[in-house]
Amino acid sequence: MLRMEDIDLAGKRVLIREDLNSPVADGRVTSDERIQASLPTIQAALDAGARVAVMAHLGRPKEGQPDDASSLKPVADHLSALLGKPVELVRDWIDGLPEIEPGHMVLCENVRWLEGEKANDPELAKKMAALCDVYVMDAFGVAHRAQASTHGVAEYAPLACAGPLLSREVDTLKHVLENPRRPLTAIVGGSKVSTKLGVLDALLDKVDRLIVGGGIANTFIAAEGHPVGKSLYEPELVESAKRLIAKAEERGAAIPIPTEVVVAPYAHSDALTTIKPVADVSDDDMILDVGPETRSRYAGLLEDAGTIFWNGPVGMFEIDQFAGGTRALAEAIAASGAYSIAGGGDTLAALRQFMMTDRMDYICTGGGAFLEFVEHGHLPAVDILEQRANDK
Ligand code: ADP
Ligand code: MG
C-alpha cells in the first residue's frame, strides 16, 4: 500500500479518516487517547503544507438524522486546544468543503450522520473522493469495517494511502503474527467464547500456548467436566471448547485451564469471596477470577515466552476484589522478557486502572480491528489500499 510519508502533500487537498471516537460528558471529551493517537498524523500533514480535512465518527447515531448528542463539537474543541489553533467544525461538507489554506485543517461533522456511510454506498464514497487529491486512511479502530469513509472513498480518490498510525498498527501485528519470537503465548480472556471463537481458532494455528481466562475459561472448565455453578459461561459452546482443546493437543500446544478460582455468591464489591479448586465449585458459586495458584502457574508460563499476545481480562477486574488475577497477569507480562502486545477495549481499561499501560511493549488501539486482524490476517480498509497500490 502507499504510505502518507511517501507522498508530497504540499498544497494538496488531503482528506484524512481518523478514529476520534471519544467519551464525551457535558460537551467535553473525558478521555482523549484516540485523539492523542491521531495527532501525529494530522500534525505531519499540516507540517507538510497540506490543506487538511479530517473525517471521523462519534457514537452510533441514526444515519440521516443529525443530532447534537453525537456532534463532533467537543472533539473539535479538544483538537483546537491540542494543536494550539482553531479547528473549524464543518457541518455540511459532503457537497463541498470551504477553502482551506495550506497548513490548516477543518473537521468534518460526524460521518455517521450521512446516509450510505455504513452500507459503503458508492455514490456517497464518490462525493467524499471528490473532496480531495489524496485520501489518507488512518483510522485503525474502524479498519475492519468496509464503509464509505473507510473503504469506498479509497476506491475513488485520485490517490489513496495509509496514514502512519494505521501503517504502524498493521506492520506490528503482521510482524508478530508472521514472525514471532517463540514461544508465542496468547492470553485470551473476557466474557464470552462466542465473541472470540474465530480468534481462538486462528490463534491455535500459531501459538505455542493459549491461556484462557474470564468467562471464556468458565466454558473451558465446564468442557473439562467441572461444575461452574452460576458463573457466566456458554453451555452451547462447550463442544467448541472441547474441539479447541483437541486441536491444541494435536499441534502439541497447550491450553492451561484454571485449577483454582475465586468465587462469590454474586458479583459485587461487598460479596464474600472464597478460593477453591475448580472441582469444588458449588451450585451457588460464581467464578469471578483465577486463584493465586493459577496466577503463579500462568506467570511461570509467561516468564520464558518470546512473544506475548494479550486480549481479555481474566476476571471481573472492574470490581476490586476480582481484579487480582488480571493484575497479576499484567505484572507477569511486564516482568517477562517477551515482546508484549495488548489490545481490546476492556483489556486497555484494566491496564489503565492498574496504571500499567506503558509497561506493555505495544498497545494496539483498535479493539474489534485487532481481533479481526488476528483472526483473518487482513482488514477490508487495508485490502483496498493494497489493491489501489497494485492497480497503478
Ligand atoms: P476486551 O474488551 O478486552 O476484548 P471482553 O469485552 O471480551 O474484553 O471482556 C471483558 C469483560 O469480561 C469485563 O467486563 C469483565 O468483567 C468480564 N469478565 C472477565 N472475567 C469474568 C468472569 N469470570 N465472569 C464474568 N465476567 C467476566
Ligand atoms: Mg470489551
Short mmCIF file of C-alpha atoms and ligand atoms in Angstrom, two decimals:
data_model
loop_
_atom_site.label_atom_id
_atom_site.label_comp_id
_atom_site.label_asym_id
_atom_site.label_seq_id
_atom_site.Cartn_x
_atom_site.Cartn_y
_atom_site.Cartn_z
CA MET A 1 0.00 0.00 0.00
CA LEU A 2 1.02 3.61 -0.46
CA ARG A 3 2.04 5.41 2.70
CA MET A 4 1.37 9.01 3.59
CA GLU A 5 5.04 9.53 4.43
CA ASP A 6 5.96 8.80 0.81
CA ILE A 7 3.63 11.33 -0.77
CA ASP A 8 4.32 15.04 -1.26
CA LEU A 9 1.31 16.67 0.38
CA ALA A 10 2.30 20.34 -0.11
CA GLY A 11 -0.68 22.37 -1.28
CA LYS A 12 -2.77 19.21 -1.80
CA ARG A 13 -6.31 18.72 -0.57
CA VAL A 14 -5.85 15.87 1.89
CA LEU A 15 -8.83 14.03 3.37
CA ILE A 16 -7.86 12.00 6.43
CA ARG A 17 -10.12 9.40 8.09
CA GLU A 18 -9.27 9.24 11.79
CA ASP A 19 -10.76 7.34 14.71
CA LEU A 20 -11.56 10.19 17.12
CA ASN A 21 -14.50 8.42 18.77
CA SER A 22 -14.11 9.58 22.37
CA PRO A 23 -16.23 9.54 25.50
CA VAL A 24 -17.99 12.89 25.97
CA ALA A 25 -19.76 14.31 29.02
CA ASP A 26 -21.27 17.80 29.37
CA GLY A 27 -19.92 18.81 25.97
CA ARG A 28 -16.35 17.85 26.82
CA VAL A 29 -14.07 14.99 25.86
CA THR A 30 -13.38 12.97 29.02
CA SER A 31 -10.65 10.68 27.66
CA ASP A 32 -8.57 11.80 24.69
CA GLU A 33 -6.49 8.70 23.98
CA ARG A 34 -7.71 8.30 20.41
CA ILE A 35 -7.34 12.00 19.67
CA GLN A 36 -3.78 11.91 21.03
CA ALA A 37 -3.00 8.83 18.94
CA SER A 38 -4.21 10.60 15.77
CA LEU A 39 -2.44 13.86 16.45
CA PRO A 40 0.99 12.99 14.96
CA THR A 41 -0.64 12.09 11.62
CA ILE A 42 -2.64 15.32 11.48
CA GLN A 43 0.38 17.34 12.56
CA ALA A 44 2.59 15.72 9.91
CA ALA A 45 0.08 16.57 7.18
CA LEU A 46 -0.19 20.16 8.41
CA ASP A 47 3.60 20.49 8.61
CA ALA A 48 3.86 19.21 5.05
CA GLY A 49 1.68 22.13 3.92
CA ALA A 50 -1.43 20.11 3.14
CA ARG A 51 -4.95 21.55 3.12
CA VAL A 52 -6.36 19.09 5.61
CA ALA A 53 -9.92 17.90 6.16
CA VAL A 54 -10.47 15.21 8.78
CA MET A 55 -13.40 12.77 8.71
CA ALA A 56 -14.41 10.97 11.92
CA HIS A 57 -17.39 9.50 13.73
CA LEU A 58 -18.78 9.78 17.23
CA GLY A 59 -21.07 7.21 18.80
CA ARG A 60 -23.75 5.37 16.91
CA PRO A 61 -26.19 7.97 15.57
CA LYS A 62 -29.05 7.06 13.22
CA GLU A 63 -27.98 7.72 9.64
CA GLY A 64 -29.68 10.71 8.04
CA GLN A 65 -30.61 12.09 11.48
CA PRO A 66 -28.00 14.61 12.68
CA ASP A 67 -28.35 15.04 16.43
CA ASP A 68 -26.39 17.31 18.74
CA ALA A 69 -25.59 14.48 21.13
CA SER A 70 -23.29 12.92 18.55
CA SER A 71 -21.81 16.16 17.23
CA LEU A 72 -18.02 16.27 16.95
CA LYS A 73 -18.02 19.76 18.51
CA PRO A 74 -16.31 18.59 21.73
CA VAL A 75 -13.66 16.81 19.63
CA ALA A 76 -13.10 19.94 17.51
CA ASP A 77 -12.65 21.99 20.70
CA HIS A 78 -10.25 19.46 22.11
CA LEU A 79 -8.23 19.29 18.90
CA SER A 80 -8.02 23.09 18.82
CA ALA A 81 -6.57 23.08 22.31
CA LEU A 82 -4.02 20.37 21.47
CA LEU A 83 -2.95 21.97 18.18
CA GLY A 84 -2.96 25.47 19.62
CA LYS A 85 -5.07 26.83 16.79
CA PRO A 86 -8.77 26.94 15.99
CA VAL A 87 -10.24 23.88 14.27
CA GLU A 88 -13.36 24.72 12.32
CA LEU A 89 -16.12 22.11 12.50
CA VAL A 90 -17.89 21.95 9.12
CA ARG A 91 -21.50 20.83 9.47
CA ASP A 92 -22.42 20.49 5.79
CA TRP A 93 -19.34 19.26 4.00
CA ILE A 94 -20.23 16.36 1.76
CA ASP A 95 -21.17 18.55 -1.23
CA GLY A 96 -18.12 20.79 -0.91
CA LEU A 97 -15.59 21.98 1.65
CA PRO A 98 -14.74 25.59 2.38
CA GLU A 99 -11.38 26.87 1.09
CA ILE A 100 -8.61 25.58 3.36
CA GLU A 101 -5.21 27.28 3.45
CA PRO A 102 -2.06 25.11 3.25
CA GLY A 103 -1.06 24.04 6.77
CA HIS A 104 -4.61 24.41 8.07
CA MET A 105 -7.36 21.93 8.84
CA VAL A 106 -11.10 21.57 9.24
CA LEU A 107 -13.00 18.77 10.95
CA CYS A 108 -15.98 17.34 9.06
CA GLU A 109 -19.09 16.67 11.17
CA ASN A 110 -19.91 13.11 12.18
CA VAL A 111 -19.52 10.94 9.11
CA ARG A 112 -22.14 8.55 10.50
CA TRP A 113 -24.80 11.24 10.07
CA LEU A 114 -24.59 10.62 6.32
CA GLU A 115 -26.93 8.18 4.68
CA GLY A 116 -25.00 5.38 3.00
CA GLU A 117 -21.92 5.51 5.24
CA LYS A 118 -22.47 2.11 6.84
CA ALA A 119 -23.62 0.44 3.62
CA ASN A 120 -20.49 1.69 1.82
CA ASP A 121 -22.70 3.42 -0.74
CA PRO A 122 -20.61 4.15 -3.85
CA GLU A 123 -22.39 7.46 -4.54
CA LEU A 124 -21.51 8.73 -1.07
CA ALA A 125 -17.96 7.42 -1.39
CA LYS A 126 -17.56 9.23 -4.74
CA LYS A 127 -18.66 12.50 -3.13
CA MET A 128 -16.04 12.05 -0.41
CA ALA A 129 -13.40 11.22 -3.00
CA ALA A 130 -14.28 14.40 -4.94
CA LEU A 131 -13.27 16.49 -1.93
CA CYS A 132 -9.60 15.55 -2.09
CA ASP A 133 -6.43 14.97 -4.08
CA VAL A 134 -5.19 12.45 -1.53
CA TYR A 135 -7.23 10.23 0.80
CA VAL A 136 -5.45 9.03 3.92
CA MET A 137 -6.90 6.09 5.85
CA ASP A 138 -5.54 6.31 9.38
CA ALA A 139 -8.43 5.02 11.50
CA PHE A 140 -7.19 1.60 12.59
CA GLY A 141 -10.08 1.29 15.06
CA VAL A 142 -12.58 1.07 12.19
CA ALA A 143 -10.36 -0.61 9.59
CA HIS A 144 -12.36 -3.84 9.98
CA ARG A 145 -15.45 -2.08 8.62
CA ALA A 146 -15.96 -1.55 4.90
CA GLN A 147 -17.85 1.75 4.97
CA ALA A 148 -17.92 4.76 2.67
CA SER A 149 -15.36 6.72 4.71
CA THR A 150 -13.05 3.74 5.37
CA HIS A 151 -13.31 1.76 2.15
CA GLY A 152 -15.42 3.21 -0.69
CA VAL A 153 -13.65 6.56 -0.71
CA ALA A 154 -10.31 4.76 -1.13
CA GLU A 155 -11.62 3.21 -4.30
CA TYR A 156 -12.47 6.53 -5.95
CA ALA A 157 -9.98 9.05 -4.55
CA PRO A 158 -7.26 10.21 -7.00
CA LEU A 159 -4.67 8.82 -4.59
CA ALA A 160 -5.32 6.61 -1.54
CA CYS A 161 -2.77 5.80 1.13
CA ALA A 162 -2.31 4.58 4.70
CA GLY A 163 -1.63 7.09 7.45
CA PRO A 164 1.25 6.48 9.87
CA LEU A 165 -0.97 5.25 12.72
CA LEU A 166 -2.68 2.65 10.54
CA SER A 167 0.66 1.60 8.99
CA ARG A 168 2.27 1.12 12.38
CA GLU A 169 -0.60 -1.00 13.74
CA VAL A 170 -0.72 -3.20 10.65
CA ASP A 171 3.07 -3.59 10.40
CA THR A 172 3.40 -4.52 14.06
CA LEU A 173 0.56 -7.04 14.08
CA LYS A 174 1.74 -8.62 10.81
CA HIS A 175 5.24 -8.97 12.12
CA VAL A 176 4.19 -10.53 15.40
CA LEU A 177 1.75 -12.96 13.81
CA GLU A 178 4.03 -13.99 10.95
CA ASN A 179 7.46 -13.97 12.60
CA PRO A 180 7.00 -14.16 16.34
CA ARG A 181 9.87 -14.80 18.71
CA ARG A 182 8.89 -18.13 20.28
CA PRO A 183 7.43 -19.45 22.42
CA LEU A 184 4.42 -17.40 21.36
CA THR A 185 1.96 -17.26 24.22
CA ALA A 186 -1.52 -15.83 23.81
CA ILE A 187 -3.86 -14.94 26.61
CA VAL A 188 -7.50 -14.71 25.66
CA GLY A 189 -9.89 -13.68 28.40
CA GLY A 190 -13.05 -11.66 28.59
CA SER A 191 -16.64 -12.57 28.83
CA LYS A 192 -17.66 -14.92 26.04
CA VAL A 193 -16.21 -17.69 23.87
CA SER A 194 -18.86 -16.88 21.26
CA THR A 195 -17.41 -13.41 20.56
CA LYS A 196 -13.88 -14.78 20.23
CA LEU A 197 -14.28 -18.27 18.79
CA GLY A 198 -12.73 -17.27 15.46
CA VAL A 199 -9.80 -15.63 17.21
CA LEU A 200 -9.21 -18.64 19.46
CA ASP A 201 -9.26 -20.91 16.43
CA ALA A 202 -6.88 -18.73 14.43
CA LEU A 203 -4.50 -18.33 17.37
CA LEU A 204 -4.36 -22.08 17.86
CA ASP A 205 -2.79 -22.36 14.41
CA LYS A 206 0.08 -20.15 15.54
CA VAL A 207 0.67 -20.16 19.28
CA ASP A 208 2.70 -22.46 21.48
CA ARG A 209 0.42 -21.82 24.44
CA LEU A 210 -3.01 -20.40 24.80
CA ILE A 211 -4.02 -19.20 28.24
CA VAL A 212 -7.76 -18.75 28.67
CA GLY A 213 -9.37 -16.64 31.36
CA GLY A 214 -12.58 -14.95 32.44
CA GLY A 215 -15.97 -16.13 31.28
CA ILE A 216 -14.16 -17.87 28.41
CA ALA A 217 -12.24 -20.02 30.87
CA ASN A 218 -15.50 -20.96 32.58
CA THR A 219 -16.70 -22.58 29.38
CA PHE A 220 -13.39 -24.49 29.16
CA ILE A 221 -13.70 -25.51 32.83
CA ALA A 222 -17.16 -26.89 32.01
CA ALA A 223 -15.70 -28.67 28.98
CA GLU A 224 -13.29 -30.45 31.33
CA GLY A 225 -16.31 -31.76 33.19
CA HIS A 226 -16.22 -29.46 36.22
CA PRO A 227 -19.23 -27.68 37.69
CA VAL A 228 -19.37 -23.91 37.16
CA GLY A 229 -22.42 -23.05 39.30
CA LYS A 230 -23.90 -19.65 38.50
CA SER A 231 -20.83 -18.47 36.62
CA LEU A 232 -21.01 -16.72 33.29
CA TYR A 233 -20.46 -19.49 30.76
CA GLU A 234 -21.91 -20.70 27.48
CA PRO A 235 -23.23 -24.28 27.57
CA GLU A 236 -23.79 -24.24 23.81
CA LEU A 237 -20.07 -23.60 23.30
CA VAL A 238 -18.78 -26.43 25.48
CA GLU A 239 -18.41 -28.62 22.38
CA SER A 240 -16.40 -25.88 20.64
CA ALA A 241 -14.16 -25.63 23.69
CA LYS A 242 -13.60 -29.41 23.58
CA ARG A 243 -12.72 -29.16 19.91
CA LEU A 244 -10.22 -26.37 20.63
CA ILE A 245 -8.60 -28.43 23.41
CA ALA A 246 -8.26 -31.37 20.99
CA LYS A 247 -6.86 -29.09 18.28
CA ALA A 248 -4.24 -27.76 20.70
CA GLU A 249 -3.23 -31.29 21.68
CA GLU A 250 -2.83 -32.28 18.05
CA ARG A 251 -0.46 -29.38 17.48
CA GLY A 252 1.49 -30.03 20.67
CA ALA A 253 0.32 -26.69 22.02
CA ALA A 254 -1.18 -26.34 25.46
CA ILE A 255 -4.31 -24.72 26.83
CA PRO A 256 -3.70 -24.44 30.55
CA ILE A 257 -7.06 -24.14 32.24
CA PRO A 258 -7.58 -22.58 35.71
CA THR A 259 -7.27 -25.14 38.51
CA GLU A 260 -8.48 -22.97 41.37
CA VAL A 261 -10.66 -19.94 41.24
CA VAL A 262 -12.07 -17.03 43.22
CA VAL A 263 -15.80 -17.48 43.74
CA ALA A 264 -18.56 -15.40 45.33
CA PRO A 265 -22.34 -15.81 45.59
CA TYR A 266 -22.83 -12.69 43.48
CA ALA A 267 -20.71 -10.18 41.56
CA HIS A 268 -20.44 -7.23 43.92
CA SER A 269 -17.75 -5.49 45.95
CA ASP A 270 -19.47 -6.44 49.20
CA ALA A 271 -19.71 -10.16 48.35
CA LEU A 272 -17.84 -12.69 50.49
CA THR A 273 -15.18 -14.36 48.36
CA THR A 274 -13.68 -17.84 48.62
CA ILE A 275 -10.78 -19.50 46.83
CA LYS A 276 -11.41 -23.09 45.83
CA PRO A 277 -10.31 -25.83 43.43
CA VAL A 278 -12.45 -25.94 40.28
CA ALA A 279 -13.76 -29.37 41.27
CA ASP A 280 -15.37 -27.88 44.41
CA VAL A 281 -17.36 -25.08 42.78
CA SER A 282 -20.95 -25.35 44.06
CA ASP A 283 -24.33 -24.55 42.52
CA ASP A 284 -24.45 -21.13 44.20
CA ASP A 285 -20.92 -20.05 43.26
CA MET A 286 -19.93 -17.59 40.60
CA ILE A 287 -16.35 -17.90 39.32
CA LEU A 288 -15.13 -14.31 39.09
CA ASP A 289 -11.34 -14.56 38.97
CA VAL A 290 -8.48 -17.04 38.76
CA GLY A 291 -6.96 -18.13 42.07
CA PRO A 292 -3.40 -17.48 43.34
CA GLU A 293 -2.04 -20.91 42.39
CA THR A 294 -3.29 -20.48 38.83
CA ARG A 295 -1.84 -16.96 38.74
CA SER A 296 1.64 -18.25 39.57
CA ARG A 297 1.31 -21.07 37.07
CA TYR A 298 0.42 -18.52 34.38
CA ALA A 299 3.27 -16.26 35.47
CA GLY A 300 5.64 -19.22 35.09
CA LEU A 301 4.40 -19.80 31.55
CA LEU A 302 4.91 -16.15 30.68
CA GLU A 303 8.37 -15.90 32.15
CA ASP A 304 10.17 -17.64 29.26
CA ALA A 305 7.81 -16.56 26.47
CA GLY A 306 9.33 -14.87 23.43
CA THR A 307 6.16 -13.06 22.44
CA ILE A 308 3.02 -12.44 24.45
CA PHE A 309 -0.22 -11.51 22.90
CA TRP A 310 -2.93 -10.41 25.35
CA ASN A 311 -6.62 -9.80 24.82
CA GLY A 312 -9.24 -10.00 27.54
CA PRO A 313 -9.20 -9.70 31.33
CA VAL A 314 -9.11 -12.99 33.27
CA GLY A 315 -11.58 -11.83 35.92
CA MET A 316 -14.22 -9.23 36.61
CA PHE A 317 -11.50 -6.63 37.11
CA GLU A 318 -13.96 -3.71 37.36
CA ILE A 319 -14.63 -4.89 40.92
CA ASP A 320 -11.50 -4.62 43.05
CA GLN A 321 -11.71 -7.96 44.76
CA PHE A 322 -11.89 -9.77 41.41
CA ALA A 323 -9.09 -7.74 39.79
CA GLY A 324 -6.20 -9.66 41.36
CA GLY A 325 -5.81 -12.26 38.61
CA THR A 326 -5.78 -9.70 35.82
CA ARG A 327 -3.36 -7.51 37.75
CA ALA A 328 -1.03 -10.46 38.44
CA LEU A 329 -1.14 -11.36 34.77
CA ALA A 330 -0.29 -7.80 33.71
CA GLU A 331 2.61 -7.83 36.16
CA ALA A 332 3.87 -11.16 34.86
CA ILE A 333 3.74 -9.85 31.29
CA ALA A 334 5.61 -6.70 32.28
CA ALA A 335 8.24 -8.75 34.13
CA SER A 336 8.79 -11.18 31.27
CA GLY A 337 11.46 -10.51 28.66
CA ALA A 338 8.93 -11.24 25.93
CA TYR A 339 7.74 -8.72 23.39
CA SER A 340 4.22 -7.96 24.62
CA ILE A 341 1.21 -6.75 22.71
CA ALA A 342 -2.07 -5.88 24.42
CA GLY A 343 -5.34 -4.89 22.81
CA GLY A 344 -9.07 -4.81 23.42
CA GLY A 345 -11.32 -2.18 24.98
CA ASP A 346 -11.58 -3.78 28.41
CA THR A 347 -8.01 -5.05 28.42
CA LEU A 348 -6.76 -1.50 27.93
CA ALA A 349 -9.22 -0.25 30.58
CA ALA A 350 -7.76 -2.79 33.02
CA LEU A 351 -4.22 -1.66 32.21
CA ARG A 352 -5.23 1.95 32.78
CA GLN A 353 -6.85 1.00 36.08
CA PHE A 354 -3.59 -0.62 37.22
CA MET A 355 -1.59 2.29 35.74
CA MET A 356 0.40 -0.25 33.73
CA THR A 357 -0.32 0.81 30.14
CA ASP A 358 3.27 1.88 29.47
CA ARG A 359 4.65 -1.42 30.76
CA MET A 360 3.47 -3.27 27.67
CA ASP A 361 5.75 -3.13 24.62
CA TYR A 362 2.92 -2.38 22.27
CA ILE A 363 -0.64 -1.21 22.80
CA CYS A 364 -2.97 -1.82 19.92
CA THR A 365 -5.55 0.99 19.71
CA GLY A 366 -8.42 -0.78 17.95
CA GLY A 367 -10.38 -3.48 19.78
CA GLY A 368 -12.53 -5.00 17.03
CA ALA A 369 -9.94 -4.38 14.31
CA PHE A 370 -7.25 -6.00 16.47
CA LEU A 371 -9.29 -9.19 16.87
CA GLU A 372 -10.30 -9.28 13.21
CA PHE A 373 -6.75 -8.88 12.09
CA VAL A 374 -5.65 -11.74 14.31
CA GLU A 375 -8.48 -13.91 13.04
CA HIS A 376 -8.29 -13.18 9.31
CA GLY A 377 -4.79 -11.75 8.83
CA HIS A 378 -6.13 -8.81 6.87
CA LEU A 379 -8.63 -5.94 7.10
CA PRO A 380 -11.03 -4.61 4.44
CA ALA A 381 -9.83 -0.99 4.71
CA VAL A 382 -6.23 -2.13 4.25
CA ASP A 383 -7.09 -4.53 1.41
CA ILE A 384 -8.49 -1.70 -0.69
CA LEU A 385 -5.36 0.40 -0.15
CA GLU A 386 -3.22 -2.53 -1.29
CA GLN A 387 -5.46 -3.07 -4.27
CA ARG A 388 -5.17 0.60 -5.25
CA ALA A 389 -1.39 0.44 -4.98
CA ASN A 390 -1.32 -2.65 -7.23
CA ASP A 391 -3.65 -1.16 -9.83
CA LYS A 392 -1.17 1.54 -10.68
P1 ADP B 1 -11.90 -6.94 25.65
O1 ADP B 1 -12.78 -5.71 25.53
O2 ADP B 1 -10.58 -6.62 26.27
O3 ADP B 1 -11.78 -7.69 24.36
P2 ADP B 1 -14.14 -8.52 26.63
O4 ADP B 1 -15.07 -7.44 26.21
O5 ADP B 1 -14.19 -9.79 25.90
O6 ADP B 1 -12.63 -7.96 26.70
O7 ADP B 1 -14.45 -8.92 28.14
C1 ADP B 1 -14.33 -8.03 29.22
C2 ADP B 1 -15.34 -8.32 30.28
O8 ADP B 1 -15.25 -9.66 30.74
C3 ADP B 1 -15.14 -7.44 31.50
O9 ADP B 1 -16.26 -6.59 31.64
C4 ADP B 1 -15.02 -8.43 32.65
O10 ADP B 1 -15.73 -8.03 33.82
C5 ADP B 1 -15.66 -9.67 32.08
N1 ADP B 1 -15.22 -10.86 32.80
C6 ADP B 1 -13.99 -11.33 32.95
N2 ADP B 1 -13.98 -12.43 33.72
C7 ADP B 1 -15.26 -12.69 34.07
C8 ADP B 1 -15.90 -13.69 34.85
N3 ADP B 1 -15.21 -14.67 35.43
N4 ADP B 1 -17.25 -13.61 34.99
C9 ADP B 1 -17.94 -12.63 34.39
N5 ADP B 1 -17.39 -11.66 33.64
C10 ADP B 1 -16.07 -11.68 33.48
MG MG B 2 -14.87 -5.44 25.58
#
